[in-house]
mmCIF file of C-alpha atoms in Angstrom:
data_model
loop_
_atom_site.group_PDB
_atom_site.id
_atom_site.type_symbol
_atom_site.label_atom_id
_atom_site.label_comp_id
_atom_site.label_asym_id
_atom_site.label_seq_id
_atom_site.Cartn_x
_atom_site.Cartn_y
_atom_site.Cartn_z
ATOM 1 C CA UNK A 1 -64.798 1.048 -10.768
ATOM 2 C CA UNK A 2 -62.911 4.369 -10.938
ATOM 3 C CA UNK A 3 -60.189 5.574 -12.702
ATOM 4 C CA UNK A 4 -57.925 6.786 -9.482
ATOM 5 C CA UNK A 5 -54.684 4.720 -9.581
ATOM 6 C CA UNK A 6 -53.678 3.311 -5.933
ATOM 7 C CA UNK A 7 -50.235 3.144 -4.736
ATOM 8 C CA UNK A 8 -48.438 0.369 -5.207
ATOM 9 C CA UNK A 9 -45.667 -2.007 -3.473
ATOM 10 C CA UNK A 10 -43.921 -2.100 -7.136
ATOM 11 C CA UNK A 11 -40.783 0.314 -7.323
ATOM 12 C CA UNK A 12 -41.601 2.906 -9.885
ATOM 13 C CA UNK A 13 -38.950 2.199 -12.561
ATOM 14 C CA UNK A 14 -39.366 5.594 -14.955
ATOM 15 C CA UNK A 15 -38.252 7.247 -11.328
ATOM 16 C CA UNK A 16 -35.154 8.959 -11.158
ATOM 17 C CA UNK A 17 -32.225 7.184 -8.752
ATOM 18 C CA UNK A 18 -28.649 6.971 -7.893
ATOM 19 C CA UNK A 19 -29.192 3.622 -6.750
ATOM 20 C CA UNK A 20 -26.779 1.063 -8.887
ATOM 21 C CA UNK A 21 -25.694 -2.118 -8.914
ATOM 22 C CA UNK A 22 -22.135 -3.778 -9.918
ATOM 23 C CA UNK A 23 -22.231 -7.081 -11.151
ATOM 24 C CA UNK A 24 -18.635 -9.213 -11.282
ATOM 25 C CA UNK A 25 -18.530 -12.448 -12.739
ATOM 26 C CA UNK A 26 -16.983 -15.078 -10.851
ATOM 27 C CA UNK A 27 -17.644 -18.274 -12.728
ATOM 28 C CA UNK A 28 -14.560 -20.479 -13.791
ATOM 29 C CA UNK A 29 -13.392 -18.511 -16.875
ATOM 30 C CA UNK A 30 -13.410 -14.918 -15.310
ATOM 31 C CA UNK A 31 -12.414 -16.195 -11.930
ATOM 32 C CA UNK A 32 -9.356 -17.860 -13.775
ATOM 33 C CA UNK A 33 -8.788 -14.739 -15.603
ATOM 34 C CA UNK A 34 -8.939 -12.307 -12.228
ATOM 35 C CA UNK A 35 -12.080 -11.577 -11.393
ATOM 36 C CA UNK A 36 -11.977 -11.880 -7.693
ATOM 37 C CA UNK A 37 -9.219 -9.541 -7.266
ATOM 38 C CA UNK A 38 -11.827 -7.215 -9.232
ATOM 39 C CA UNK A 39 -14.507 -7.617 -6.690
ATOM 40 C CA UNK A 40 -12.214 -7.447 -4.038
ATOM 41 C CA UNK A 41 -11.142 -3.453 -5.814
ATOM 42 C CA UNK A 42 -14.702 -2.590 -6.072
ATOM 43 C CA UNK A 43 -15.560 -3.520 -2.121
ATOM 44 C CA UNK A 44 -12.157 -1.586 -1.397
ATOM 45 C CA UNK A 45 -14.137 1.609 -2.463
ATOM 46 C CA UNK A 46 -17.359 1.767 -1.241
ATOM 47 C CA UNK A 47 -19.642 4.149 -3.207
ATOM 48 C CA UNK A 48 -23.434 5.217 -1.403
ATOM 49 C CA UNK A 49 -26.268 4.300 -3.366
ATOM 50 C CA UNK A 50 -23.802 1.711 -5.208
ATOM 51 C CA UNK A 51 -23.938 -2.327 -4.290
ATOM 52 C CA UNK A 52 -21.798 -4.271 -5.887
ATOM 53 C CA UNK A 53 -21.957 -8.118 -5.898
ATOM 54 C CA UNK A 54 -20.467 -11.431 -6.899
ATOM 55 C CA UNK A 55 -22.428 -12.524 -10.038
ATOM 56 C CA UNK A 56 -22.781 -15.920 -11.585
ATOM 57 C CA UNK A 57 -22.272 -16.179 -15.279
ATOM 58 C CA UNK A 58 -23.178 -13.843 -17.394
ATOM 59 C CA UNK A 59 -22.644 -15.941 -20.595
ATOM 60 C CA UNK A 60 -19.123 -14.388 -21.753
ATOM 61 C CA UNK A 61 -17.318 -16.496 -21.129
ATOM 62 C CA UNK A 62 -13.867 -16.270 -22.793
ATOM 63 C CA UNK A 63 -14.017 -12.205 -22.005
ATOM 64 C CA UNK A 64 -13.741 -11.661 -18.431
ATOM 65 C CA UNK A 65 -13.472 -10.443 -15.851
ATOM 66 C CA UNK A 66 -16.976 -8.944 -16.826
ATOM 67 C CA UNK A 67 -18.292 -6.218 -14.909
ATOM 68 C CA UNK A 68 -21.881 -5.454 -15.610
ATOM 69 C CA UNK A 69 -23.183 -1.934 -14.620
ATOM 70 C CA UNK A 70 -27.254 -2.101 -13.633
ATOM 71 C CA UNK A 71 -29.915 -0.651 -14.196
ATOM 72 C CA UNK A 72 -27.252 0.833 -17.120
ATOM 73 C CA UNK A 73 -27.256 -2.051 -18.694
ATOM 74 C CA UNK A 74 -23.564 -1.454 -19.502
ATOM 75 C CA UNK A 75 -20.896 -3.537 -19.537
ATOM 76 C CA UNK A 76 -17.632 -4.493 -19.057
ATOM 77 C CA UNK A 77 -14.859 -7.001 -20.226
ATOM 78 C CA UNK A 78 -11.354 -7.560 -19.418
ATOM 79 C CA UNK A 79 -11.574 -5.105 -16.768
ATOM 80 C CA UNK A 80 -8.159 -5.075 -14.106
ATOM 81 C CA UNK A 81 -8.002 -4.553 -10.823
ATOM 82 C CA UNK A 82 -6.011 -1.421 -11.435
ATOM 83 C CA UNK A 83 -9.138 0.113 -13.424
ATOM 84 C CA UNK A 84 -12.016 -0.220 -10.912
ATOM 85 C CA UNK A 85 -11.020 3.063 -9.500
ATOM 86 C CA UNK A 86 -11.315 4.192 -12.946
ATOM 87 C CA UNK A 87 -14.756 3.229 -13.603
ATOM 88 C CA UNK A 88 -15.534 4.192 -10.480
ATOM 89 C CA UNK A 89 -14.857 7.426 -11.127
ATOM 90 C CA UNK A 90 -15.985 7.860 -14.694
ATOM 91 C CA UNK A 91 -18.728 5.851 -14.654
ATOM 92 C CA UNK A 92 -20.223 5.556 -11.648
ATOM 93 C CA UNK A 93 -19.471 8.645 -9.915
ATOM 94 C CA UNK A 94 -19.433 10.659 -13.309
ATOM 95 C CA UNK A 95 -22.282 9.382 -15.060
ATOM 96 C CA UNK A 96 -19.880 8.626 -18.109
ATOM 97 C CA UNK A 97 -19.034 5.276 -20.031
ATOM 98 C CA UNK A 98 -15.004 4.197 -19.778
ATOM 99 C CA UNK A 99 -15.501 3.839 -23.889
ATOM 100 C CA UNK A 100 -12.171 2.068 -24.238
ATOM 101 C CA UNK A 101 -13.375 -0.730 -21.821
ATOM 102 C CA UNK A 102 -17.307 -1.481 -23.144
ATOM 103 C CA UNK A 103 -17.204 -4.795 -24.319
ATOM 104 C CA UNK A 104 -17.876 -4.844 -27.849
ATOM 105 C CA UNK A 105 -20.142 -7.230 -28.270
ATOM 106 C CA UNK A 106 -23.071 -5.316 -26.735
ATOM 107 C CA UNK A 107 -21.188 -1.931 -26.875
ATOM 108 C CA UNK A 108 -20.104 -1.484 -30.787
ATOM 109 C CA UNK A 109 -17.676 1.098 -31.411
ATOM 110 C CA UNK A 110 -18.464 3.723 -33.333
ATOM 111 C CA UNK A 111 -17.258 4.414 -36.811
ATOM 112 C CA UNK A 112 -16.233 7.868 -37.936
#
């Protein structure tokens, strides 16, 4: 058996992409609390290489609407309609975090 590696049909995950996906919630809690009108600002700005999509629970309940930012693995909570724009642009056309909205349970903030 030799040693030459075949191609696969597995993506190669260390490979660099633009490709991202939006997560909203839109179980009971975050759809009571907005969360469709959240979707409904992300879809109103389409982004290329972006696809976002109506999520199931993602077990935070209580802190919605939560957005959750793949393959970043960042997200967000309590996030407005008025502020998709703003992580759109920060985030997902900017490459930066919107600090003041990273939910803090998986997003401490940090101490001077």
């Amino acid at each position: 058996m030799s040693n030459i590696t075949q191609p696969s049909n597995f993506p190669i995950i260390d490979q660099p992409s633009s490709a991202k996906c939006v997560q909203v919630c839109q179980n009971r809690t975050c759809k009571k609390q907005g969360a469709l009108k959240v979707l409904v600002a992300f879809m109103a700005l389409p982004i290329p290489g972006v696809t976002v999509t109506a999520s199931s629970c993602l077990g935070q309940c209580g802190n919605g609407p939560m957005v959750l930012i793949l393959p970043d693995m960042v997200w967000y909570s309590g996030v407005k309609p008025d502020e998709v724009s703003l992580l759109i642009e920060e985030h997902l056309l900017g490459g930066q975090r919107v600090e003041q909205m990273l939910y803090y349970r998986f997003h401490p903030q940090k101490s001077n």
